PDB file of C-alpha atoms in Angstrom:
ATOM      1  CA  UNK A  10      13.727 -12.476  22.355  1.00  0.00           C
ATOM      2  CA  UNK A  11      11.024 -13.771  24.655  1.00  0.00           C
ATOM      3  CA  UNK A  12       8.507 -15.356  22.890  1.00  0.00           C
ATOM      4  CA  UNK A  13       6.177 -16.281  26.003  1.00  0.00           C
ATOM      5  CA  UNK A  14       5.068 -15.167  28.409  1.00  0.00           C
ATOM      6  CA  UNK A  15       6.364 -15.927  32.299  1.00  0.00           C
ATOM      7  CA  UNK A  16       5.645 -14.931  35.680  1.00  0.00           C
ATOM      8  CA  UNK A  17       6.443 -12.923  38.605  1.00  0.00           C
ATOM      9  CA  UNK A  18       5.016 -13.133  42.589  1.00  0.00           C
ATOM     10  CA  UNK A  19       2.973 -10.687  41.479  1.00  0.00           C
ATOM     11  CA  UNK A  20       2.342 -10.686  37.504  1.00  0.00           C
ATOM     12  CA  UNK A  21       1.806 -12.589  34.671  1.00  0.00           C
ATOM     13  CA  UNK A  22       3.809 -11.345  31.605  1.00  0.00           C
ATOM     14  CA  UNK A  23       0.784 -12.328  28.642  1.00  0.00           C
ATOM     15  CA  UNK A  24       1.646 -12.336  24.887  1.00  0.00           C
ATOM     16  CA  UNK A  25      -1.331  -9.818  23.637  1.00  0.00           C
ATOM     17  CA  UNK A  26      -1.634  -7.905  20.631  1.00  0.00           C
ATOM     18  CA  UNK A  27      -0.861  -3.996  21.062  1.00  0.00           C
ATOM     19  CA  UNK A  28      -3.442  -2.379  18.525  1.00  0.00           C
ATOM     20  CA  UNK A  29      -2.901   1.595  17.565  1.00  0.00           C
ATOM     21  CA  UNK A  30      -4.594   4.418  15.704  1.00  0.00           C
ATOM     22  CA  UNK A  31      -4.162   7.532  15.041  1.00  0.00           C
ATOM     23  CA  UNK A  32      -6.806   9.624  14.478  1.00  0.00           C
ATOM     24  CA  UNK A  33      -8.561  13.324  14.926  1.00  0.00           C
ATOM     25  CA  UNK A  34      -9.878  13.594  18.185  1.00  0.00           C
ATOM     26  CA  UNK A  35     -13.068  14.109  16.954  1.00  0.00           C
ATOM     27  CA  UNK A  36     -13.033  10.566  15.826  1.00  0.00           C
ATOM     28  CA  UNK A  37     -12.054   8.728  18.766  1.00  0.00           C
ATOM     29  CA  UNK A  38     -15.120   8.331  20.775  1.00  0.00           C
ATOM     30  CA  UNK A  39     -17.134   6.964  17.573  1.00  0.00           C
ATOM     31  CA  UNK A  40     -13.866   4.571  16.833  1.00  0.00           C
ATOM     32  CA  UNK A  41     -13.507   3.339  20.505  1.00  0.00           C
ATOM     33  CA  UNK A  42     -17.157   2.695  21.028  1.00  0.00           C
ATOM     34  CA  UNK A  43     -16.968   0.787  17.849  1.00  0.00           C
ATOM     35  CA  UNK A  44     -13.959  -1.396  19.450  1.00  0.00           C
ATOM     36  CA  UNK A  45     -15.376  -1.728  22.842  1.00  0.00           C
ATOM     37  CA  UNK A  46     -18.878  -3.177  21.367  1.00  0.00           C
ATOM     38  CA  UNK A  47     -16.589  -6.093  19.803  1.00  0.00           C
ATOM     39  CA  UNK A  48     -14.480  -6.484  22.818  1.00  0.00           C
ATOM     40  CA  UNK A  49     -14.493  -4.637  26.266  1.00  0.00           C
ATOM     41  CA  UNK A  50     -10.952  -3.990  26.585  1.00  0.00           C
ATOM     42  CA  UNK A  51     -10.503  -5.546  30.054  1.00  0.00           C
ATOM     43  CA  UNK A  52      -7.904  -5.535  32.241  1.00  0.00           C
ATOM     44  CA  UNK A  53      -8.441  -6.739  35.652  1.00  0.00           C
ATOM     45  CA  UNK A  54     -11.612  -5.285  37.282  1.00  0.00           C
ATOM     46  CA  UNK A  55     -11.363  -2.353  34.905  1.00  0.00           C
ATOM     47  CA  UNK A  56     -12.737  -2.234  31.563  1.00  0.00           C
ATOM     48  CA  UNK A  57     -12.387   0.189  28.169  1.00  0.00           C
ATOM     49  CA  UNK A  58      -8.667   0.347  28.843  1.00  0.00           C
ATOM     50  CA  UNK A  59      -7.032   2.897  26.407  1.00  0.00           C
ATOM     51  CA  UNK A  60      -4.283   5.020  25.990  1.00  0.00           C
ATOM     52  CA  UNK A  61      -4.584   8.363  23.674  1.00  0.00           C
ATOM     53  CA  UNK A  62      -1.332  10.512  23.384  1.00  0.00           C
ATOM     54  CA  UNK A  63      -1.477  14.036  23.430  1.00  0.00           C
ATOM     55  CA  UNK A  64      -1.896  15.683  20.079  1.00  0.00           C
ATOM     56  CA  UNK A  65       0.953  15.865  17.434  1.00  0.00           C
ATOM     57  CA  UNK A  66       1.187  17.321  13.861  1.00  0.00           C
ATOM     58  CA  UNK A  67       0.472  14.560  10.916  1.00  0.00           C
ATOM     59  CA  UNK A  68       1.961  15.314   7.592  1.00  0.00           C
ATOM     60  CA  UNK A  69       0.531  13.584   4.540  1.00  0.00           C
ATOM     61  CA  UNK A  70       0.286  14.372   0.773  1.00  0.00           C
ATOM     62  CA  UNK A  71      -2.604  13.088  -1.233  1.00  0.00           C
ATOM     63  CA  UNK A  72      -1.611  11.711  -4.447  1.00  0.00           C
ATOM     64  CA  UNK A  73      -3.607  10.740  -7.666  1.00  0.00           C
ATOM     65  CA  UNK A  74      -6.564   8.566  -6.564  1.00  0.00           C
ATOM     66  CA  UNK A  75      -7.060  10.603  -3.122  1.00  0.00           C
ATOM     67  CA  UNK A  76     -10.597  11.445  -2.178  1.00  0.00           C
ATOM     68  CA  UNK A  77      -9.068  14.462  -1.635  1.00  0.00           C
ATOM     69  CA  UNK A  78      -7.759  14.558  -5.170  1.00  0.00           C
ATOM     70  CA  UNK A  79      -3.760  14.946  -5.718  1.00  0.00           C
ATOM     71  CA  UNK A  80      -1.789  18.031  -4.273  1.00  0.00           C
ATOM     72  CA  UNK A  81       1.607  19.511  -4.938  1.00  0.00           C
ATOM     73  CA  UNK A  82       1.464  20.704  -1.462  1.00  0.00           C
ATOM     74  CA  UNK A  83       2.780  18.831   1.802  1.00  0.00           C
ATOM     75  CA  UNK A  84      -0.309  18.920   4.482  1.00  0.00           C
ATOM     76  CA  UNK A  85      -0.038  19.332   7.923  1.00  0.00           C
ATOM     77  CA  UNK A  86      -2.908  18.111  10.108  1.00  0.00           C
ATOM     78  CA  UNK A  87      -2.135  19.654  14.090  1.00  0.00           C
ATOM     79  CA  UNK A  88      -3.547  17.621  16.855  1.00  0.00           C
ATOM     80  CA  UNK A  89      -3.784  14.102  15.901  1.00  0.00           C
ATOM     81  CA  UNK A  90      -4.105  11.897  18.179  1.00  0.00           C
ATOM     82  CA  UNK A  91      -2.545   8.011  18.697  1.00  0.00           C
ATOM     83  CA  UNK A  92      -4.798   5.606  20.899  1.00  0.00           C
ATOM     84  CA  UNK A  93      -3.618   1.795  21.692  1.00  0.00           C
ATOM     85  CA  UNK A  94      -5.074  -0.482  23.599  1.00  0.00           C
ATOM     86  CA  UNK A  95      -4.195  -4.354  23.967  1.00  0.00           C
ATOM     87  CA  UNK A  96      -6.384  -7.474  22.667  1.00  0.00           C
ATOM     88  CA  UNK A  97      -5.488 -11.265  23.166  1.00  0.00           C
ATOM     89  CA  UNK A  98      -3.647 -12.431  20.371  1.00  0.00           C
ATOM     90  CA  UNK A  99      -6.256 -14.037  18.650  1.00  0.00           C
ATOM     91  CA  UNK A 100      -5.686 -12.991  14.227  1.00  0.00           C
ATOM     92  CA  UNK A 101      -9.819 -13.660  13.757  1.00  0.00           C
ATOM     93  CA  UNK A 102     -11.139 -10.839  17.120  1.00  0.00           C
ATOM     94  CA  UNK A 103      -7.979  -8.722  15.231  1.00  0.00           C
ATOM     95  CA  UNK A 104      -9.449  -8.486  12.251  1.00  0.00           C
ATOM     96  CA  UNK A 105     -13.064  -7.621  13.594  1.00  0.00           C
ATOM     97  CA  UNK A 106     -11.448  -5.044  15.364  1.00  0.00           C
ATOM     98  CA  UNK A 107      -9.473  -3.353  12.562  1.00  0.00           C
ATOM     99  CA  UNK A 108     -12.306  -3.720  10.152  1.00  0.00           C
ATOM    100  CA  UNK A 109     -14.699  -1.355  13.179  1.00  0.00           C
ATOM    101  CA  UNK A 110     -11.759   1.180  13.362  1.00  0.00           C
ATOM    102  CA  UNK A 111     -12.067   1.167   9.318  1.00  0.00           C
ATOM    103  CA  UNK A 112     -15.497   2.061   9.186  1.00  0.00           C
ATOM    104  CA  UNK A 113     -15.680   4.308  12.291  1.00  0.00           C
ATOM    105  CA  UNK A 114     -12.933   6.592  11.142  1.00  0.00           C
ATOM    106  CA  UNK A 115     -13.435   9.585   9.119  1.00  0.00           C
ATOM    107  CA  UNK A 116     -10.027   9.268   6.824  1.00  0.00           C
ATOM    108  CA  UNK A 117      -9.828   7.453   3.136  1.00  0.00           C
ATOM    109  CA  UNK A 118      -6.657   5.570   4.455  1.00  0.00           C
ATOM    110  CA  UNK A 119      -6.105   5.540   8.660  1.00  0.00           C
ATOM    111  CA  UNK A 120      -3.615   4.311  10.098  1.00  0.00           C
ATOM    112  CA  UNK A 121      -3.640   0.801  11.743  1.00  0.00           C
ATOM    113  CA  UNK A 122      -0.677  -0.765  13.811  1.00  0.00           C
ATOM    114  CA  UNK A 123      -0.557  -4.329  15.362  1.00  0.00           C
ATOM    115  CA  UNK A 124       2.451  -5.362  16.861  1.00  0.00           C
ATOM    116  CA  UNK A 125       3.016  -8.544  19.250  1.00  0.00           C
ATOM    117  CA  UNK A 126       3.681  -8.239  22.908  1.00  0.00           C
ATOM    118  CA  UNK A 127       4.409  -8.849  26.498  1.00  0.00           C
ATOM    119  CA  UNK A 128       2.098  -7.123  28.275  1.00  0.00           C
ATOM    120  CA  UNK A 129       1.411  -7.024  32.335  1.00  0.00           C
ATOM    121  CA  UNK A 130      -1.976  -8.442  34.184  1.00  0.00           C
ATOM    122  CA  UNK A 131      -1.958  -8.783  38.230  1.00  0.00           C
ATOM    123  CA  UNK A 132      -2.370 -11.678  39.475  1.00  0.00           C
ATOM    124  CA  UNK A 133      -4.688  -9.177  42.037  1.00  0.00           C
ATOM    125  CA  UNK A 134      -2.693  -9.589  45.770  1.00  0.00           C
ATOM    126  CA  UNK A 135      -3.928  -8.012  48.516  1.00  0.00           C
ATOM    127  CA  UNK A 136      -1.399  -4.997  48.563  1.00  0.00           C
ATOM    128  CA  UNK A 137      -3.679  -2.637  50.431  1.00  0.00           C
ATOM    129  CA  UNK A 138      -0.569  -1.934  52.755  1.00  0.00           C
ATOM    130  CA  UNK A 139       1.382  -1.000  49.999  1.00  0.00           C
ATOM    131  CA  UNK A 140       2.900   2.415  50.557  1.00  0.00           C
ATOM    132  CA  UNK A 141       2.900   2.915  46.781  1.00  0.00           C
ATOM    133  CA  UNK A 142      -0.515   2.018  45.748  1.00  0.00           C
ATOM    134  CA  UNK A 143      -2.666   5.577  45.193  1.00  0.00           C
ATOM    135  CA  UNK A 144      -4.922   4.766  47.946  1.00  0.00           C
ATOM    136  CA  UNK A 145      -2.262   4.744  50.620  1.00  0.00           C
ATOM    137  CA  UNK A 146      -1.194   8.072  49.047  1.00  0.00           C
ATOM    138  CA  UNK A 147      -3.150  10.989  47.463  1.00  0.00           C
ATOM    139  CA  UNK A 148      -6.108   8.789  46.880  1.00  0.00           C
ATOM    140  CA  UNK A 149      -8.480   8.631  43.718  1.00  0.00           C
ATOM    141  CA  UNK A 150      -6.454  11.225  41.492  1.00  0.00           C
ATOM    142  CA  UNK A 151     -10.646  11.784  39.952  1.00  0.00           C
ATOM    143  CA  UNK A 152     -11.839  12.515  43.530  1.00  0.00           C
ATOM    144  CA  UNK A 153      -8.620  14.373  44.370  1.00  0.00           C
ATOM    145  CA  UNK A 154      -8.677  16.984  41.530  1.00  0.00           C
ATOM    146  CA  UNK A 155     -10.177  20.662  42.102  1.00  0.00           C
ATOM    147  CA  UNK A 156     -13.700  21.066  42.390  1.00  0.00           C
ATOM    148  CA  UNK A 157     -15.199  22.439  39.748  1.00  0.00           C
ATOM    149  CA  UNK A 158     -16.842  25.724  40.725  1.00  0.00           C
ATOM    150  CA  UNK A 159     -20.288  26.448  39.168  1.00  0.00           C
ATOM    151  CA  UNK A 160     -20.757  29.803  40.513  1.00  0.00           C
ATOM    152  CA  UNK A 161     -17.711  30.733  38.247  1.00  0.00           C
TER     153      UNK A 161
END
């Protein structure tokens, strides 16, 4: 197991804290604005870096002591979300950050992950001659997407 992290030419492989939710979509702005007033999510010369999954089905049965009160029946919430983003590993910021997801979410009990790992950060070369890099091929995928037609 690699328990630090190490370098390449190009990256440094940082031990980090991988934080995830899952939530109703409805909740995620609230929750991330929450997290991003504590810390900015940084990554480079980017900021509020996030991941949210497309939606899947969570299943859940409230049981005596539920807000919800307690149900014989199995419940099926469709589109439910899971975010992550990454934080330094640092157990005090952690907790600030789990404690702002508690309060911004709209569910008795959400769910909370935190899991070690080795995550990537450029060291920030000048690869503008990379062939691979998206401005040597399509360009800004934003910029590059349909125009929105407002005569439609």
């Amino acid at each position: 197991m690699i328990d630090s992290g190490f370098e390449t030419r190009s990256v440094r492989m940082e031990l980090l804290l991988l934080v995830s939710f899952q939530a109703p979509p409805a909740d995620v702005d609230r929750i991330m604005e929450a997290v991003v007033a504590i810390n900015p999510l940084g990554m480079g010369n980017y900021d509020s870096n996030a991941f949210q999954s497309a939606g899947g089905v969570e299943r859940y049965r409230p049981l005596e002591g539920a807000a919800a009160g307690a149900e014989t029946i199995l419940r099926e919430r469709p589109g439910t979300v899971e975010v992550s983003f990454e934080l330094p590993d640092d157990q005090t910021l952690a907790a600030r950050i789990v404690e702002a997801i508690y309060q911004a979410h709209s569910y008795q009990e959400p769910v909370i992950r935190i899991q070690p790992l080795l995550a990537s950060s450029s060291k920030g070369l000048d690869d503008r001659a990379n062939p691979n890099r998206w401005w040597n091929t399509t360009g800004d995928w934003k910029k590059a997407a349909s125009p929105v037609r407002e005569d439609a």
